[in-house]
PDB file of C-alpha atoms in Angstrom:
ATOM      1  CA  PHE A   1      62.597  76.736  15.946  1.00 40.00           C
ATOM      2  CA  PRO A   2      63.799  80.287  16.475  1.00 42.00           C
ATOM      3  CA  SER A   3      61.425  83.210  16.199  1.00 43.00           C
ATOM      4  CA  HIS A   4      61.783  85.595  13.288  1.00 46.00           C
ATOM      5  CA  ASP A   5      63.029  89.060  14.201  1.00 47.00           C
ATOM      6  CA  LYS A   6      60.313  90.825  12.233  1.00 43.00           C
ATOM      7  CA  GLY A   7      57.191  89.365  13.765  1.00 40.00           C
ATOM      8  CA  PRO A   8      55.821  87.703  16.894  1.00 36.00           C
ATOM      9  CA  CYS A   9      55.962  83.956  17.004  1.00 39.00           C
ATOM     10  CA  GLY A  10      56.198  81.238  19.616  1.00 44.00           C
ATOM     11  CA  LYS A  11      59.578  79.578  19.627  1.00 53.00           C
ATOM     12  CA  VAL A  12      61.095  76.352  20.818  1.00 59.00           C
ATOM     13  CA  ILE A  13      63.484  77.186  23.646  1.00 63.00           C
ATOM     14  CA  ALA A  14      64.839  73.684  24.247  1.00 66.00           C
ATOM     15  CA  THR A  15      64.099  69.985  23.893  1.00 68.00           C
ATOM     16  CA  HIS A  16      64.596  67.355  26.580  1.00 66.00           C
ATOM     17  CA  ASP A  17      64.664  63.561  26.714  1.00 67.00           C
ATOM     18  CA  SER A  18      62.652  63.640  29.954  1.00 67.00           C
ATOM     19  CA  LYS A  19      59.703  65.596  31.291  1.00 61.00           C
ATOM     20  CA  ALA A  20      61.697  66.353  34.467  1.00 69.00           C
ATOM     21  CA  GLY A  21      64.367  68.095  32.389  1.00 71.00           C
ATOM     22  CA  ALA A  22      61.748  70.115  30.528  1.00 66.00           C
ATOM     23  CA  GLU A  23      60.051  71.149  33.784  1.00 64.00           C
ATOM     24  CA  ALA A  24      63.408  72.233  35.265  1.00 71.00           C
ATOM     25  CA  GLN A  25      64.043  74.384  32.180  1.00 67.00           C
ATOM     26  CA  ALA A  26      60.591  75.993  32.475  1.00 62.00           C
ATOM     27  CA  ARG A  27      61.171  76.765  36.195  1.00 64.00           C
ATOM     28  CA  ALA A  28      64.545  78.330  35.365  1.00 67.00           C
ATOM     29  CA  ILE A  29      62.956  80.550  32.707  1.00 62.00           C
ATOM     30  CA  TYR A  30      60.310  81.812  35.127  1.00 55.00           C
ATOM     31  CA  ALA A  31      62.928  82.370  37.866  1.00 59.00           C
ATOM     32  CA  ASN A  32      65.318  84.327  35.655  1.00 62.00           C
ATOM     33  CA  GLU A  33      62.975  86.367  33.461  1.00 54.00           C
ATOM     34  CA  LYS A  34      60.556  89.105  34.464  1.00 50.00           C
ATOM     35  CA  SER A  35      58.106  88.156  31.761  1.00 47.00           C
ATOM     36  CA  SER A  36      54.450  87.279  31.709  1.00 47.00           C
ATOM     37  CA  SER A  37      54.840  85.325  28.463  1.00 49.00           C
ATOM     38  CA  PRO A  38      53.628  81.763  28.962  1.00 49.00           C
ATOM     39  CA  VAL A  39      55.984  78.821  28.703  1.00 51.00           C
ATOM     40  CA  PHE A  40      54.513  75.462  27.665  1.00 45.00           C
ATOM     41  CA  ILE A  41      55.868  71.939  27.871  1.00 47.00           C
ATOM     42  CA  THR A  42      54.551  69.625  25.195  1.00 46.00           C
ATOM     43  CA  LYS A  43      55.318  66.149  23.900  1.00 49.00           C
ATOM     44  CA  ALA A  44      56.203  66.466  20.235  1.00 50.00           C
ATOM     45  CA  GLY A  45      54.486  63.219  19.282  1.00 57.00           C
ATOM     46  CA  ALA A  46      55.467  63.428  15.631  1.00 71.00           C
ATOM     47  CA  ARG A  47      58.387  63.706  13.307  1.00 89.00           C
ATOM     48  CA  PHE A  48      59.485  66.888  11.617  1.00 93.00           C
ATOM     49  CA  MET A  49      61.382  67.389   8.391  1.00 95.00           C
ATOM     50  CA  PHE A  50      64.068  70.048   8.074  1.00 94.00           C
ATOM     51  CA  LEU A  51      64.209  71.413   4.532  1.00 95.00           C
ATOM     52  CA  ILE A  52      66.569  73.715   2.678  1.00 94.00           C
ATOM     53  CA  THR A  53      64.052  74.503  -0.010  1.00 90.00           C
ATOM     54  CA  THR A  54      65.735  76.977  -2.316  1.00 86.00           C
ATOM     55  CA  ASN A  55      68.330  79.712  -2.513  1.00 81.00           C
ATOM     56  CA  ALA A  56      69.433  82.648  -4.620  1.00 82.00           C
ATOM     57  CA  TYR A  57      71.737  80.579  -6.843  1.00 85.00           C
ATOM     58  CA  THR A  58      71.030  79.739 -10.483  1.00 86.00           C
ATOM     59  CA  ASP A  59      69.569  76.237 -10.669  1.00 89.00           C
ATOM     60  CA  ARG A  60      69.969  73.423 -13.212  1.00 86.00           C
ATOM     61  CA  GLU A  61      67.159  74.910 -15.302  1.00 84.00           C
ATOM     62  CA  HIS A  62      69.020  78.269 -15.439  1.00 86.00           C
ATOM     63  CA  GLU A  63      66.438  79.956 -13.224  1.00 86.00           C
ATOM     64  CA  THR A  64      67.233  82.245 -10.306  1.00 88.00           C
ATOM     65  CA  ILE A  65      65.061  83.431  -7.442  1.00 88.00           C
ATOM     66  CA  THR A  66      66.728  86.589  -6.177  1.00 88.00           C
ATOM     67  CA  SER A  67      67.656  87.042  -2.516  1.00 89.00           C
ATOM     68  CA  LYS A  68      65.289  90.015  -2.482  1.00 91.00           C
ATOM     69  CA  ALA A  69      62.420  87.796  -3.661  1.00 90.00           C
ATOM     70  CA  LEU A  70      63.107  85.270  -0.893  1.00 91.00           C
ATOM     71  CA  GLU A  71      63.432  87.994   1.745  1.00 93.00           C
ATOM     72  CA  ASP A  72      60.184  89.588   0.576  1.00 93.00           C
ATOM     73  CA  TYR A  73      58.404  86.214   0.708  1.00 91.00           C
ATOM     74  CA  VAL A  74      59.592  85.503   4.269  1.00 91.00           C
ATOM     75  CA  ASP A  75      58.695  89.027   5.441  1.00 92.00           C
ATOM     76  CA  ARG A  76      55.176  88.688   4.026  1.00 91.00           C
ATOM     77  CA  LEU A  77      54.888  85.233   5.594  1.00 88.00           C
ATOM     78  CA  TRP A  78      55.833  86.455   9.067  1.00 87.00           C
ATOM     79  CA  ASN A  79      53.594  89.526   8.731  1.00 88.00           C
ATOM     80  CA  GLY A  80      50.571  87.317   8.000  1.00 86.00           C
ATOM     81  CA  GLN A  81      50.230  88.289   4.333  1.00 87.00           C
ATOM     82  CA  VAL A  82      51.012  84.748   3.151  1.00 80.00           C
ATOM     83  CA  GLU A  83      49.533  81.477   4.389  1.00 72.00           C
ATOM     84  CA  GLN A  84      52.238  79.920   6.580  1.00 68.00           C
ATOM     85  CA  VAL A  85      50.854  76.388   6.790  1.00 79.00           C
ATOM     86  CA  GLN A  86      51.496  75.014   3.298  1.00 91.00           C
ATOM     87  CA  PRO A  87      51.500  71.388   2.152  1.00 96.00           C
ATOM     88  CA  LEU A  88      54.606  69.225   1.985  1.00 97.00           C
ATOM     89  CA  LEU A  89      54.242  66.983  -1.057  1.00 95.00           C
ATOM     90  CA  PHE A  90      56.213  64.086  -2.460  1.00 94.00           C
ATOM     91  CA  TRP A  91      57.604  65.105  -5.844  1.00 91.00           C
ATOM     92  CA  HIS A  92      55.018  67.900  -6.394  1.00 92.00           C
ATOM     93  CA  LYS A  93      52.109  65.434  -6.594  1.00 89.00           C
ATOM     94  CA  GLY A  94      49.200  63.977  -4.712  1.00 90.00           C
ATOM     95  CA  LYS A  95      48.086  64.281  -1.136  1.00 93.00           C
ATOM     96  CA  ALA A  96      50.187  66.176   1.398  1.00 96.00           C
ATOM     97  CA  ILE A  97      52.602  64.052   3.441  1.00 96.00           C
ATOM     98  CA  GLY A  98      53.249  66.914   5.850  1.00 96.00           C
ATOM     99  CA  GLU A  99      52.588  70.567   6.467  1.00 94.00           C
ATOM    100  CA  ILE A 100      55.057  73.438   6.622  1.00 92.00           C
ATOM    101  CA  VAL A 101      54.924  74.876  10.145  1.00 88.00           C
ATOM    102  CA  TRP A 102      57.937  77.229  10.143  1.00 89.00           C
ATOM    103  CA  SER A 103      59.947  79.152   7.548  1.00 90.00           C
ATOM    104  CA  ASP A 104      62.778  81.658   7.594  1.00 92.00           C
ATOM    105  CA  LEU A 105      65.799  82.821   5.632  1.00 90.00           C
ATOM    106  CA  GLU A 106      69.404  82.008   6.525  1.00 90.00           C
ATOM    107  CA  GLY A 107      71.656  83.942   4.172  1.00 88.00           C
ATOM    108  CA  PRO A 108      70.473  83.102   0.648  1.00 89.00           C
ATOM    109  CA  PHE A 109      68.736  79.882   1.793  1.00 91.00           C
ATOM    110  CA  LEU A 110      65.019  79.408   2.445  1.00 93.00           C
ATOM    111  CA  ILE A 111      64.764  77.095   5.477  1.00 93.00           C
ATOM    112  CA  GLU A 112      61.516  75.309   6.332  1.00 93.00           C
ATOM    113  CA  VAL A 113      60.277  72.779   8.865  1.00 92.00           C
ATOM    114  CA  ALA A 114      57.386  70.426   8.099  1.00 93.00           C
ATOM    115  CA  ARG A 115      55.370  68.253  10.480  1.00 93.00           C
ATOM    116  CA  GLU A 116      54.454  64.684   9.478  1.00 94.00           C
ATOM    117  CA  LEU A 117      50.778  64.051   8.701  1.00 94.00           C
ATOM    118  CA  PRO A 118      48.870  60.813   9.345  1.00 93.00           C
ATOM    119  CA  GLY A 119      47.172  58.789   6.629  1.00 94.00           C
ATOM    120  CA  ALA A 120      48.215  57.407   3.272  1.00 94.00           C
ATOM    121  CA  TYR A 121      49.446  58.737  -0.045  1.00 89.00           C
ATOM    122  CA  GLU A 122      49.257  57.262  -3.535  1.00 87.00           C
ATOM    123  CA  PHE A 123      52.352  56.726  -5.653  1.00 79.00           C
ATOM    124  CA  GLN A 124      52.230  55.132  -9.115  1.00 82.00           C
ATOM    125  CA  GLY A 125      48.742  53.797  -8.440  1.00 88.00           C
ATOM    126  CA  VAL A 126      49.586  52.161  -5.089  1.00 89.00           C
ATOM    127  CA  GLU A 127      48.618  53.497  -1.649  1.00 92.00           C
ATOM    128  CA  TYR A 128      51.296  53.611   1.060  1.00 91.00           C
ATOM    129  CA  PRO A 129      51.196  54.835   4.669  1.00 95.00           C
ATOM    130  CA  ILE A 130      52.729  58.311   4.874  1.00 95.00           C
ATOM    131  CA  SER A 131      54.789  57.065   7.822  1.00 94.00           C
ATOM    132  CA  GLN A 132      56.451  54.485   5.538  1.00 94.00           C
ATOM    133  CA  LEU A 133      57.681  57.235   3.202  1.00 93.00           C
ATOM    134  CA  TRP A 134      58.971  59.266   6.160  1.00 95.00           C
ATOM    135  CA  ASP A 135      60.720  56.107   7.441  1.00 94.00           C
ATOM    136  CA  TYR A 136      62.494  55.710   4.103  1.00 95.00           C
ATOM    137  CA  ILE A 137      63.564  59.362   3.982  1.00 95.00           C
ATOM    138  CA  GLU A 138      64.791  59.145   7.588  1.00 94.00           C
ATOM    139  CA  ASN A 139      66.813  55.983   6.884  1.00 95.00           C
ATOM    140  CA  HIS A 140      68.370  57.308   3.632  1.00 95.00           C
ATOM    141  CA  PRO A 141      69.347  60.869   4.625  1.00 89.00           C
ATOM    142  CA  ASP A 142      71.795  61.585   1.803  1.00 92.00           C
ATOM    143  CA  GLU A 143      69.349  60.929  -1.033  1.00 95.00           C
ATOM    144  CA  TRP A 144      66.859  63.770  -0.590  1.00 96.00           C
ATOM    145  CA  GLY A 145      66.561  67.328  -1.778  1.00 95.00           C
ATOM    146  CA  ALA A 146      63.689  69.779  -1.810  1.00 95.00           C
ATOM    147  CA  SER A 147      61.807  71.899  -4.297  1.00 92.00           C
ATOM    148  CA  HIS A 148      58.780  74.140  -4.254  1.00 89.00           C
ATOM    149  CA  GLY A 149      55.868  75.209  -6.370  1.00 90.00           C
ATOM    150  CA  PHE A 150      55.520  78.936  -6.874  1.00 89.00           C
ATOM    151  CA  ASP A 151      54.036  81.604  -9.082  1.00 88.00           C
ATOM    152  CA  TYR A 152      56.369  84.416 -10.025  1.00 81.00           C
ATOM    153  CA  SER A 153      56.963  87.786 -11.610  1.00 68.00           C
ATOM    154  CA  LYS A 154      59.887  87.928 -14.011  1.00 61.00           C
ATOM    155  CA  SER A 155      62.170  90.946 -13.914  1.00 62.00           C
ATOM    156  CA  ASP A 156      64.696  89.506 -16.361  1.00 59.00           C
ATOM    157  CA  SER A 157      64.892  86.303 -18.371  1.00 69.00           C
ATOM    158  CA  ASP A 158      64.609  83.389 -15.906  1.00 82.00           C
ATOM    159  CA  THR A 159      65.254  85.677 -12.903  1.00 87.00           C
ATOM    160  CA  TYR A 160      62.394  86.006 -10.441  1.00 87.00           C
ATOM    161  CA  SER A 161      62.101  89.135  -8.325  1.00 86.00           C
ATOM    162  CA  ARG A 162      58.896  88.125  -6.500  1.00 86.00           C
ATOM    163  CA  ILE A 163      57.422  84.704  -5.761  1.00 88.00           C
ATOM    164  CA  GLU A 164      54.131  83.373  -4.419  1.00 88.00           C
ATOM    165  CA  LYS A 165      55.025  79.955  -2.991  1.00 91.00           C
ATOM    166  CA  PHE A 166      52.165  77.473  -2.565  1.00 92.00           C
ATOM    167  CA  GLU A 167      53.846  74.135  -1.752  1.00 95.00           C
ATOM    168  CA  THR A 168      57.116  72.453  -0.879  1.00 95.00           C
ATOM    169  CA  SER A 169      58.163  69.001  -2.072  1.00 95.00           C
ATOM    170  CA  VAL A 170      60.679  66.420  -0.979  1.00 96.00           C
ATOM    171  CA  LEU A 171      62.225  64.558  -3.910  1.00 95.00           C
ATOM    172  CA  PRO A 172      65.456  62.762  -4.814  1.00 96.00           C
ATOM    173  CA  LEU A 173      68.323  65.263  -4.710  1.00 93.00           C
ATOM    174  CA  LYS A 174      69.587  64.184  -8.129  1.00 93.00           C
ATOM    175  CA  LYS A 175      66.189  65.159  -9.593  1.00 91.00           C
ATOM    176  CA  ALA A 176      65.919  68.531  -7.828  1.00 90.00           C
ATOM    177  CA  ALA A 177      66.364  71.571 -10.061  1.00 89.00           C
ATOM    178  CA  ASN A 178      68.525  73.135  -7.372  1.00 89.00           C
ATOM    179  CA  PRO A 179      71.356  70.884  -6.135  1.00 90.00           C
ATOM    180  CA  TYR A 180      71.890  73.036  -3.011  1.00 91.00           C
ATOM    181  CA  THR A 181      68.785  71.746  -1.229  1.00 93.00           C
ATOM    182  CA  PHE A 182      68.184  69.206   1.517  1.00 94.00           C
ATOM    183  CA  SER A 183      65.448  67.200   3.265  1.00 95.00           C
ATOM    184  CA  GLY A 184      66.095  65.418   6.549  1.00 94.00           C
ATOM    185  CA  VAL A 185      63.796  63.887   9.171  1.00 94.00           C
ATOM    186  CA  ILE A 186      64.043  65.024  12.799  1.00 85.00           C
ATOM    187  CA  ASP A 187      62.489  62.440  15.137  1.00 74.00           C
ATOM    188  CA  MET A 188      60.971  64.302  18.093  1.00 69.00           C
ATOM    189  CA  THR A 189      58.632  61.551  19.303  1.00 64.00           C
ATOM    190  CA  SER A 190      60.625  60.783  22.447  1.00 59.00           C
ATOM    191  CA  ARG A 191      61.356  64.374  23.464  1.00 56.00           C
ATOM    192  CA  ASP A 192      59.596  67.032  25.516  1.00 55.00           C
ATOM    193  CA  ILE A 193      59.652  70.537  24.075  1.00 51.00           C
ATOM    194  CA  VAL A 194      59.740  73.795  26.057  1.00 52.00           C
ATOM    195  CA  THR A 195      58.139  76.628  24.069  1.00 50.00           C
ATOM    196  CA  GLY A 196      57.467  80.269  24.794  1.00 49.00           C
ATOM    197  CA  LYS A 197      57.403  83.697  23.168  1.00 42.00           C
TER     198      LYS A 197
END
């Protein structure tokens, strides 16, 4: 995941299907850069979810989060004024099925990455393994959108100039207030990741 240009953050430089490939990449970085920044090779060991959470377009409920509000939120996040690790929920309810580990803005879109959590979640009175829900989302990629819970300050009717986001949810795209959202699983369990600063 790329580092944000307004604050320090470790970043993923590359992923490899083999440890040998990852080690070769790390050696090349050390050989070509005069930097004391450490480079680590880690096994991902989990799945991640890529989310397009919201954007500056008017949603189906006639609400708009301005681009300025999203930019301000991301700037505060990267400057440590907002808690970065937030829960990923299923349909705004229950126990977290993941945790947000990276966020940034791409044009008018808030982009987030969540890491899968172990354990179980309850849906309609029945407990399911979290991994089973992630399996379903991974195997039905066109069905899922994203949403988020936030507190806000209104500048105009249904236009939000500042938000305080506290969770992100994956939910069926047809039920999402904003149709320009997305949730998709990235399986990193068989890859080695080269990270640095």
